[in-house]
Coordinates of C-alpha atoms and ligand atoms in Angstrom, one line a residue:
X20 CA 19.1 -82.7 90.3
X21 CA 19.1 -82.4 94.0
X22 CA 15.0 -82.2 94.5
X23 CA 12.5 -83.8 92.9
X24 CA 10.0 -80.9 90.9
X25 CA 6.2 -80.6 91.8
X26 CA 4.2 -80.8 88.8
X27 CA 3.8 -76.5 89.0
X28 CA 7.8 -76.2 89.3
X29 CA 7.4 -78.0 86.4
X30 CA 5.3 -75.8 84.6
X31 CA 7.1 -72.9 85.5
X32 CA 10.3 -73.8 84.4
X33 CA 9.5 -74.2 80.8
X34 CA 7.1 -71.2 81.0
X35 CA 10.3 -69.6 82.1
X36 CA 12.5 -71.1 79.6
X37 CA 10.4 -69.8 77.0
X38 CA 9.9 -66.0 78.4
X39 CA 13.2 -65.4 79.3
X40 CA 12.5 -63.1 82.2
X41 CA 9.4 -63.1 83.3
X42 CA 7.1 -61.6 86.6
X43 CA 4.4 -63.9 87.8
X44 CA 1.4 -62.1 86.1
X45 CA 3.2 -63.3 83.2
X46 CA 3.7 -66.1 83.7
X47 CA 0.7 -66.9 85.1
X48 CA -1.1 -65.6 82.3
X49 CA 1.4 -68.0 79.8
X50 CA 0.4 -70.9 81.7
X51 CA -3.3 -70.8 82.7
X52 CA -2.0 -71.3 86.6
X53 CA -3.4 -68.8 89.4
X54 CA -1.1 -66.1 90.3
X55 CA -0.8 -67.7 93.5
X56 CA 0.5 -71.0 92.4
X57 CA 2.9 -69.4 90.3
X58 CA 4.5 -67.3 93.8
X59 CA 4.5 -70.8 95.5
X60 CA 6.3 -72.8 92.6
X61 CA 8.6 -69.7 92.3
X62 CA 9.7 -70.1 96.0
X63 CA 10.4 -73.1 96.0
X64 CA 12.5 -73.4 92.4
X65 CA 14.5 -70.5 94.1
X66 CA 15.1 -72.1 97.6
X67 CA 16.4 -74.9 95.0
X68 CA 18.9 -72.9 93.4
X69 CA 16.8 -73.0 89.8
X70 CA 15.6 -69.7 89.6
X71 CA 17.3 -66.5 90.5
X72 CA 14.2 -63.5 91.6
X73 CA 14.8 -60.5 91.0
X74 CA 13.0 -57.4 93.2
X75 CA 12.8 -54.1 91.8
X76 CA 11.4 -51.3 93.8
X77 CA 9.0 -49.5 91.4
X78 CA 7.6 -46.0 92.8
X79 CA 4.1 -44.6 91.5
X80 CA 2.3 -41.7 91.6
X81 CA -0.9 -42.3 93.3
X82 CA -4.2 -39.2 94.0
X83 CA -4.5 -38.9 98.4
X84 CA -8.1 -38.3 99.5
X85 CA -7.4 -34.6 98.7
X86 CA -6.8 -35.5 95.3
X87 CA -9.2 -37.6 94.7
X88 CA -11.8 -34.7 95.5
X89 CA -9.8 -32.1 93.8
X90 CA -10.3 -34.9 90.4
X91 CA -14.0 -34.6 90.9
X92 CA -14.7 -31.3 92.1
X93 CA -11.2 -29.2 90.1
X94 CA -8.4 -27.8 90.9
X95 CA -9.1 -25.2 94.2
X96 CA -7.6 -21.7 91.9
X97 CA -9.6 -22.8 88.6
X98 CA -12.8 -23.0 90.5
X99 CA -11.9 -19.7 91.8
X100 CA -11.3 -17.3 89.0
X101 CA -14.3 -19.4 87.8
X102 CA -16.5 -17.9 90.5
X103 CA -14.2 -14.5 90.3
X104 CA -16.1 -13.9 87.1
X105 CA -19.7 -13.4 88.6
X106 CA -18.7 -12.4 91.7
X107 CA -15.7 -10.3 92.5
X108 CA -15.7 -9.7 96.1
X109 CA -13.6 -11.7 98.6
X110 CA -16.4 -11.3 101.5
X111 CA -18.9 -12.4 98.8
X112 CA -16.0 -15.3 97.2
X113 CA -15.7 -17.0 100.4
X114 CA -19.5 -17.9 101.0
X115 CA -19.3 -19.9 98.3
X116 CA -16.2 -22.0 98.7
X117 CA -15.1 -24.4 101.5
X118 CA -13.1 -22.2 104.2
X119 CA -10.1 -24.2 103.7
X120 CA -10.1 -24.8 99.9
X121 CA -11.4 -20.9 99.8
X122 CA -7.8 -20.1 101.4
X123 CA -6.1 -22.5 99.4
X124 CA -7.5 -21.5 96.3
X125 CA -6.3 -17.7 96.7
X126 CA -3.1 -18.2 97.9
X127 CA -2.2 -20.3 94.5
X128 CA -4.1 -18.0 92.3
X129 CA -2.0 -15.0 93.5
X130 CA 1.2 -17.0 93.4
X131 CA 0.5 -17.9 89.8
X132 CA -0.9 -14.8 88.8
X133 CA -4.3 -15.3 88.0
X134 CA -5.3 -12.6 90.3
X135 CA -5.3 -9.3 92.1
X136 CA -6.5 -7.8 95.2
X137 CA -7.3 -4.8 96.1
X138 CA -9.4 -3.8 99.3
X139 CA -12.4 -6.8 99.3
X140 CA -12.0 -7.1 95.2
X141 CA -10.5 -9.5 93.6
X142 CA -9.4 -8.9 89.7
X143 CA -8.4 -11.6 87.0
X144 CA -5.1 -10.7 85.3
X145 CA -4.7 -12.0 81.5
X146 CA -2.8 -14.8 82.7
X147 CA -6.0 -15.6 85.0
X148 CA -8.1 -15.3 81.9
X149 CA -5.9 -17.3 79.9
X150 CA -5.6 -20.1 82.5
X151 CA -9.1 -20.6 82.2
X152 CA -9.6 -21.4 78.8
X153 CA -6.9 -23.6 79.3
X154 CA -6.1 -27.1 81.4
X155 CA -3.6 -26.4 83.3
X156 CA -0.5 -29.4 83.4
X157 CA -1.8 -30.1 87.7
X158 CA -5.4 -30.7 85.7
X159 CA -3.7 -33.2 83.6
X160 CA -1.7 -35.3 86.2
X161 CA -4.5 -35.9 88.3
X162 CA -7.2 -36.4 85.3
X163 CA -4.3 -38.7 83.8
X164 CA -3.9 -40.8 87.0
X165 CA -7.5 -41.0 87.7
X166 CA -7.6 -43.0 84.1
X167 CA -4.3 -44.9 85.0
X168 CA -2.0 -42.7 83.5
X169 CA 1.9 -42.2 85.3
X170 CA 3.0 -38.6 85.0
X171 CA 5.5 -37.3 82.4
X172 CA 6.2 -34.0 84.1
X173 CA 8.4 -34.9 87.2
X174 CA 8.4 -31.2 88.5
X175 CA 4.1 -30.3 88.5
X176 CA 3.9 -34.0 90.0
X177 CA 6.3 -33.1 93.1
X178 CA 4.6 -30.3 93.1
X179 CA 1.4 -31.7 93.8
X180 CA 3.0 -34.3 96.1
X181 CA 4.3 -31.1 98.1
X182 CA 0.5 -29.9 97.9
X183 CA -0.5 -33.9 99.1
X184 CA -2.6 -33.6 96.3
X185 CA -0.7 -36.8 95.1
X186 CA 1.5 -39.3 96.8
X187 CA 4.4 -41.3 95.8
X188 CA 3.8 -45.3 96.4
X189 CA 6.0 -47.9 96.4
X190 CA 5.8 -51.5 95.6
X191 CA 8.2 -54.6 95.1
X192 CA 7.3 -55.8 91.7
X193 CA 9.7 -59.2 91.0
X194 CA 10.9 -61.1 87.7
X195 CA 12.3 -64.6 87.6
X196 CA 14.7 -65.9 85.3
X197 CA 16.3 -69.3 85.1
X198 CA 19.9 -69.9 87.1
X199 CA 22.5 -72.0 84.9
X200 CA 21.2 -75.2 87.1
X201 CA 17.5 -74.1 86.4
X202 CA 18.5 -74.5 82.6
X203 CA 19.7 -77.6 82.7
X204 CA 16.6 -78.7 84.3
X205 CA 14.1 -77.0 81.9
X206 CA 16.0 -78.8 79.2
X207 CA 16.2 -82.2 80.8
X208 CA 11.7 -81.5 81.3
X209 CA 11.7 -81.1 77.4
X210 CA 9.6 -83.6 76.7
X211 CA 9.4 -85.4 79.4
X212 CA 5.5 -87.0 80.4
X213 CA 4.6 -85.4 83.6
X214 CA 1.4 -86.0 83.2
X215 CA -0.2 -88.8 85.0
X216 CA 2.3 -88.5 88.1
X217 CA 0.1 -88.9 91.1
X218 CA 1.3 -85.9 93.9
X219 CA -1.4 -87.0 96.4
X220 CA -2.8 -90.5 96.4
X221 CA -6.7 -90.3 96.9
X222 CA -9.6 -92.4 98.5
X223 CA -10.9 -92.6 94.9
X224 CA -7.6 -93.5 93.2
X225 CA -7.7 -96.6 95.7
X226 CA -11.5 -97.8 95.3
X227 CA -11.0 -97.6 91.6
X228 CA -7.0 -98.8 91.8
X229 CA -6.6 -96.4 89.4
X230 CA -3.4 -95.9 91.1
X231 CA -1.7 -99.1 89.9
X232 CA 1.0 -98.5 87.3
X233 CA 1.1 -94.8 87.6
X234 CA 3.9 -92.8 89.0
X235 CA 4.2 -91.7 92.1
X236 CA 5.7 -87.9 93.0
X237 CA 8.2 -88.7 95.6
X238 CA 7.4 -86.9 98.7
X239 CA 11.2 -85.1 100.2
X240 CA 11.1 -83.8 103.5
X241 CA 14.3 -82.6 103.2
X242 CA 12.9 -79.5 101.2
X243 CA 12.7 -76.1 102.5
X244 CA 9.4 -75.1 103.4
X245 CA 7.8 -71.5 105.2
X246 CA 7.4 -71.7 108.5
X247 CA 4.3 -72.4 110.0
X248 CA 3.2 -69.7 112.2
X249 CA 1.3 -70.7 115.1
X250 CA -0.3 -68.9 117.7
X251 CA 2.0 -69.0 120.9
X252 CA 1.9 -68.1 124.7
X253 CA 3.8 -64.6 125.5
X254 CA 7.0 -64.6 126.7
X255 CA 6.7 -63.1 130.1
X256 CA 4.0 -66.4 130.9
X257 CA 6.4 -68.9 129.4
X258 CA 8.8 -67.6 132.1
X259 CA 6.4 -68.0 134.8
X260 CA 5.6 -71.4 133.8
X261 CA 9.4 -72.2 133.6
X262 CA 9.9 -70.5 136.9
X263 CA 6.7 -72.3 138.4
X264 CA 8.0 -75.9 137.3
X265 CA 11.4 -74.6 139.2
X266 CA 9.3 -73.9 142.7
X267 CA 6.8 -77.2 142.5
X268 CA 10.2 -79.4 141.9
X269 CA 12.1 -77.1 145.0
X270 CA 9.0 -78.2 146.8
X271 CA 6.9 -75.3 147.2
X272 CA 3.2 -74.4 147.2
X273 CA 1.9 -72.0 145.0
X274 CA -0.2 -68.8 146.7
X275 CA -1.7 -66.1 145.1
X276 CA -3.2 -62.5 146.4
X277 CA -5.1 -60.1 145.1
X278 CA -4.4 -56.8 142.8
X279 CA -6.0 -54.0 144.9
X280 CA -4.8 -54.0 148.6
X281 CA -4.7 -52.8 152.1
X282 CA -2.2 -50.9 153.1
X283 CA -2.1 -52.8 156.5
X284 CA -1.0 -56.1 153.8
X285 CA 1.3 -54.3 151.9
X286 CA 3.0 -52.2 154.3
X287 CA 2.0 -52.3 158.9
X288 CA 1.9 -55.8 158.8
X289 CA 5.7 -55.8 157.1
X290 CA 6.7 -53.5 160.3
X291 CA 6.6 -50.5 157.3
X292 CA 5.9 -47.2 159.8
X293 CA 3.1 -45.3 159.3
X294 CA 5.3 -42.4 157.9
X295 CA 7.5 -44.6 155.7
X296 CA 8.8 -42.8 152.6
X297 CA 7.6 -45.5 150.3
X298 CA 4.2 -45.2 151.5
X299 CA 3.6 -41.8 149.5
X300 CA 1.9 -41.6 146.6
X301 CA 5.4 -40.6 144.7
X302 CA 5.6 -44.6 144.6
X303 CA 2.3 -46.3 145.4
X304 CA -1.2 -45.7 143.6
X305 CA -3.8 -45.4 146.4
X306 CA -7.3 -46.7 145.4
X307 CA -10.5 -44.2 144.6
X308 CA -13.1 -46.8 144.9
X309 CA -12.8 -48.6 146.9
X310 CA -11.5 -46.1 149.2
X311 CA -10.8 -48.8 152.0
X312 CA -10.7 -52.3 152.6
X313 CA -11.4 -54.4 155.3
X314 CA -8.8 -55.0 158.1
X315 CA -8.2 -58.3 159.3
X316 CA -9.7 -59.7 162.8
X317 CA -9.5 -57.1 165.0
X318 CA -6.6 -59.6 167.5
X319 CA -4.5 -59.7 164.6
X320 CA -4.3 -55.9 164.4
X321 CA -3.7 -55.2 167.5
X322 CA -1.1 -57.5 167.6
X323 CA 0.3 -54.8 164.2
X324 CA -0.7 -52.0 166.1
X325 CA 1.8 -53.3 169.4
X326 CA 4.7 -53.9 167.5
X327 CA 4.7 -50.4 165.7
X328 CA 3.8 -48.9 168.9
X329 CA 6.6 -50.5 171.4
X330 CA 7.6 -53.7 169.8
X331 CA 4.4 -55.6 172.3
X332 CA 5.6 -58.9 172.6
X333 CA 8.0 -59.4 170.2
X334 CA 10.9 -58.3 172.6
X335 CA 11.2 -55.1 170.2
X336 CA 10.9 -51.3 171.2
X337 CA 8.5 -50.5 168.4
X338 CA 8.6 -47.4 166.5
X339 CA 7.4 -45.6 169.2
X340 CA 4.4 -43.7 167.4
X341 CA 0.4 -43.6 167.4
X342 CA -0.7 -46.5 164.7
X343 CA -3.7 -45.6 163.1
X344 CA -6.5 -48.4 161.9
X345 CA -7.5 -46.0 159.3
X346 CA -4.4 -45.7 157.2
X347 CA -3.6 -49.4 157.2
X348 CA -7.1 -49.7 156.0
X349 CA -6.5 -47.5 153.2
X350 CA -6.6 -49.5 149.7
X351 CA -3.6 -50.0 147.7
X352 CA -2.5 -51.4 144.4
X353 CA -0.4 -53.4 145.7
X354 CA 3.6 -52.3 145.5
X355 CA 4.9 -55.7 145.8
X356 CA 3.8 -59.3 146.5
X357 CA 5.4 -59.2 149.9
X358 CA 1.7 -58.5 150.6
X359 CA 1.0 -62.2 149.6
X360 CA 3.7 -63.2 151.7
X361 CA 2.7 -61.5 154.9
X362 CA -0.9 -63.0 154.3
X363 CA 0.8 -66.6 154.2
X364 CA 2.6 -66.0 157.6
X365 CA -1.4 -65.6 159.0
X366 CA -2.1 -69.5 160.1
X367 CA 1.2 -70.8 158.0
X368 CA 2.1 -74.6 160.0
X369 CA 5.8 -75.0 159.9
X370 CA 7.7 -76.3 157.4
X371 CA 6.6 -74.4 154.9
X372 CA 7.8 -73.4 151.8
X373 CA 5.1 -71.2 149.9
X374 CA 5.7 -68.8 146.2
X375 CA 4.1 -66.4 144.6
X376 CA 4.2 -64.7 141.4
X377 CA 2.5 -61.7 140.5
X378 CA 1.7 -58.2 139.1
X379 CA 2.6 -55.6 141.5
X380 CA 2.5 -51.8 140.9
X381 CA 4.2 -48.4 141.8
X382 CA 3.8 -45.3 140.2
X383 CA 7.0 -45.3 138.3
X384 CA 7.8 -42.7 134.9
X385 CA 7.9 -45.1 131.9
X386 CA 10.7 -45.5 130.4
X387 CA 13.4 -48.1 128.8
X388 CA 13.7 -49.9 132.7
X389 CA 10.4 -49.1 133.9
X390 CA 6.7 -49.4 133.7
X391 CA 3.8 -49.1 135.8
X392 CA 3.5 -52.4 136.4
X393 CA 5.7 -55.4 136.6
X394 CA 6.2 -59.4 138.0
X395 CA 7.6 -60.1 141.2
X396 CA 8.7 -63.6 142.2
X397 CA 8.2 -64.3 146.3
X398 CA 8.9 -66.7 148.1
X399 CA 8.7 -68.0 151.8
X400 CA 10.2 -70.7 153.7
X401 CA 9.1 -71.3 157.6
X402 CA 11.2 -73.4 159.2
X403 CA 12.0 -73.9 162.6
X404 CA 15.4 -75.2 161.4
X405 CA 16.4 -72.4 158.4
X406 CA 19.3 -70.2 159.0
X407 CA 20.5 -67.0 156.8
X408 CA 22.8 -69.2 155.1
X409 CA 19.7 -71.6 153.9
X410 CA 18.2 -68.6 152.4
X411 CA 21.1 -67.9 150.8
X412 CA 21.3 -71.6 148.9
X413 CA 17.8 -71.6 148.0
X414 CA 18.0 -68.1 146.3
X415 CA 21.1 -70.3 144.6
X416 CA 19.5 -73.6 143.9
X417 CA 16.6 -71.2 142.3
X418 CA 19.0 -69.3 139.7
X419 CA 20.9 -72.3 139.2
X420 CA 17.7 -74.1 138.1
X421 CA 16.9 -71.1 135.9
X422 CA 19.8 -71.2 134.1
X423 CA 22.7 -68.4 136.0
X424 CA 25.6 -70.5 137.6
X425 CA 27.3 -67.3 139.2
X426 CA 25.0 -65.6 141.9
X427 CA 26.2 -63.3 144.8
X428 CA 24.8 -60.9 148.0
X429 CA 25.0 -57.3 148.8
X430 CA 24.1 -56.2 152.0
X431 CA 21.1 -54.2 151.7
X432 CA 18.6 -53.4 154.4
X433 CA 14.5 -53.7 154.2
X434 CA 12.5 -52.7 157.3
X435 CA 10.8 -56.0 157.1
X436 CA 13.5 -58.6 157.6
X437 CA 17.0 -58.4 159.2
X438 CA 19.8 -59.6 158.0
X439 CA 18.6 -58.7 154.2
X440 CA 20.8 -58.8 151.0
X441 CA 20.1 -58.2 147.6
X442 CA 20.7 -61.2 145.3
X443 CA 22.7 -60.2 142.0
X444 CA 23.4 -62.9 138.7
X445 CA 26.1 -63.0 137.0
X446 CA 25.4 -62.3 132.9
X447 CA 28.3 -63.9 130.9
X448 CA 27.0 -62.4 127.7
X449 CA 27.2 -59.1 128.9
X450 CA 29.8 -59.4 131.8
X451 CA 27.7 -57.3 133.9
X452 CA 26.1 -58.5 137.6
X453 CA 22.5 -57.5 137.8
X454 CA 20.2 -56.7 140.8
X455 CA 17.8 -58.9 141.0
X456 CA 15.9 -57.7 144.1
X457 CA 15.6 -58.4 147.9
X458 CA 15.9 -60.8 150.6
X459 CA 16.2 -61.4 154.0
X460 CA 14.7 -63.3 157.5
X461 CA 11.7 -61.8 158.4
X462 CA 12.0 -59.7 162.0
X463 CA 10.0 -61.4 164.5
X464 CA 8.0 -57.6 164.3
X465 CA 6.7 -59.4 161.0
X466 CA 6.2 -62.6 162.3
X467 CA 5.2 -62.8 165.8
X468 CA 2.1 -61.0 165.5
X469 CA 0.9 -63.0 162.7
X470 CA 1.4 -65.8 165.2
X471 CA 4.8 -67.1 164.1
X472 CA 7.4 -68.0 165.6
X473 CA 10.3 -69.6 163.5
X474 CA 12.4 -68.2 161.4
X475 CA 10.9 -67.3 158.3
X476 CA 13.3 -66.8 154.9
X477 CA 11.8 -64.7 152.1
X478 CA 12.1 -63.3 149.0
X479 CA 11.4 -60.8 146.3
X480 CA 12.6 -60.9 143.0
X481 CA 12.3 -59.2 139.5
X482 CA 10.7 -61.2 136.2
X483 CA 11.3 -58.8 133.7
X484 CA 14.8 -57.8 133.8
X485 CA 17.1 -61.1 134.0
X486 CA 14.4 -62.2 130.9
X487 CA 15.4 -58.9 128.8
X488 CA 19.2 -59.5 129.4
X489 CA 18.6 -63.3 128.6
X490 CA 17.2 -62.3 125.2
X491 CA 19.1 -58.8 124.6
X492 CA 16.1 -56.2 124.8
X493 CA 17.1 -53.1 126.2
X494 CA 13.7 -52.0 126.5
X495 CA 11.3 -53.1 129.1
X496 CA 8.3 -51.6 126.9
X497 CA 9.0 -54.4 124.2
X498 CA 7.2 -57.0 126.5
X499 CA 4.0 -54.6 126.3
X500 CA 3.6 -51.5 124.6
X501 CA 4.7 -52.3 120.9
X502 CA 3.2 -55.6 118.6
X503 CA 6.4 -56.6 118.2
X504 CA 5.2 -59.7 116.5
X505 CA 8.8 -60.5 115.4
X506 CA 10.3 -60.6 119.1
X507 CA 7.4 -62.7 119.6
X508 CA 7.8 -65.4 117.0
X509 CA 11.4 -65.6 117.5
X510 CA 12.1 -65.4 121.2
X511 CA 13.3 -69.2 122.7
X512 CA 12.6 -69.7 126.4
X513 CA 15.7 -71.6 127.7
X514 CA 14.7 -75.1 128.8
Ligands
LIG20 N1 9.7 -56.3 149.0 C1 10.8 -55.9 148.5 C2 10.5 -55.7 146.9 O1 9.9 -55.3 146.7 C3 11.9 -57.3 148.1 C4 11.8 -58.5 149.1 C5 10.8 -59.5 149.5 C6 12.9 -58.3 150.4 C7 11.2 -60.4 150.5 C8 13.2 -58.6 151.5 C9 11.7 -59.6 151.7 O2 11.9 -54.9 146.6

């Protein structure tokens, strides 16, 4: 025999050998074991190939809620007949029953030819008179089910299902029989003593010494066991942890910023003109309360204003329009974590490397690719000596450490960076390049007003898309909207 057997397995094997094909309930009754223990022992023995579990799906009729009501109050059309004996005006009859029941009752009584209507009058037909005196097939079925009997009359039962008085409930029934190997095991068991075998050593046994001379059941670590489903972190959280580790390893410090942000940090400090389309309602969630945020120091606000209006001291000509502090004070849900990077620029002491991973919000129509909130990975490197090549190098290294071997860059445009690129990584499994977000070197119009006079590399990358591809998901909603326990249990994170 390949495996040691648990005492319960021995008991059920012997029972099944006697019973032939048996259900767990029958085995429990036969052996005196609780059904739960029988189920467990059955599973163990079946993974060892000793028994075969046959599953059959059994369909049963059960009463619906309306069916239960009918069982107590009677069939509506029959109730109508009874009442119509005394009251034969529809307008009056109506007041004696629930409106819904009355409609149903009239419908069925007419369909069955039990009543005739003439104006406001209801008249019982001969069939109606007869029906009053005799139990109807529907009534027998309903009372039968109530008493635990399944209907024999399939046509009427089907009709009651259509009337939503009955429903069909499917149940899996299990039956077990011994396999050839199981029969062998059972025959060896016959006559063998199992009673004094010890499965678990207790403190009492040690104290009293009663274990001496007993046989111990062997512990088999190779036995298949039920999976242990413990709590774990959400997939997105696991990835965030992994990415934080990569940044820490690369010498970055972590930062965070508020979800409710001023347009100033989200747009103005990033040199996005105030009539830039990205600020419009279509994309940005504007707050009702608070409607406005406090702006930073007047000195800084002034510098940003000058950058927009005529370039100020940045060497640029600016956007050439009248900048409004009121628009800059509008409270929005941050549309990108670049708002955090803008805040980080203020007072930064180069050389500095700072990242931020956080939720951002955009007014997107929800579909398989878009959610109104998602996660961005933001980073800046402020250093006298960095160049565009360093930017590409940081991004390459970052993705390399996350397990992506191939990365390429496409030229791009952002109002706050020059040069600008969109990094893409190659997905081996799909044979596809996918876009990740944006990156570039902050323009002097961004850095100078915030008091930074060295180059600053910056990037803002999407988190959910690469994870979806890594996990083979094709719908971003799977992460949040559906409590897909199977996905949450089975997904593993690349280490
Ligand atoms: N903020 C940009 C976005 O949301 C990405 C970006 C960040 C681009 C930093 C350049 C520099 O997509």
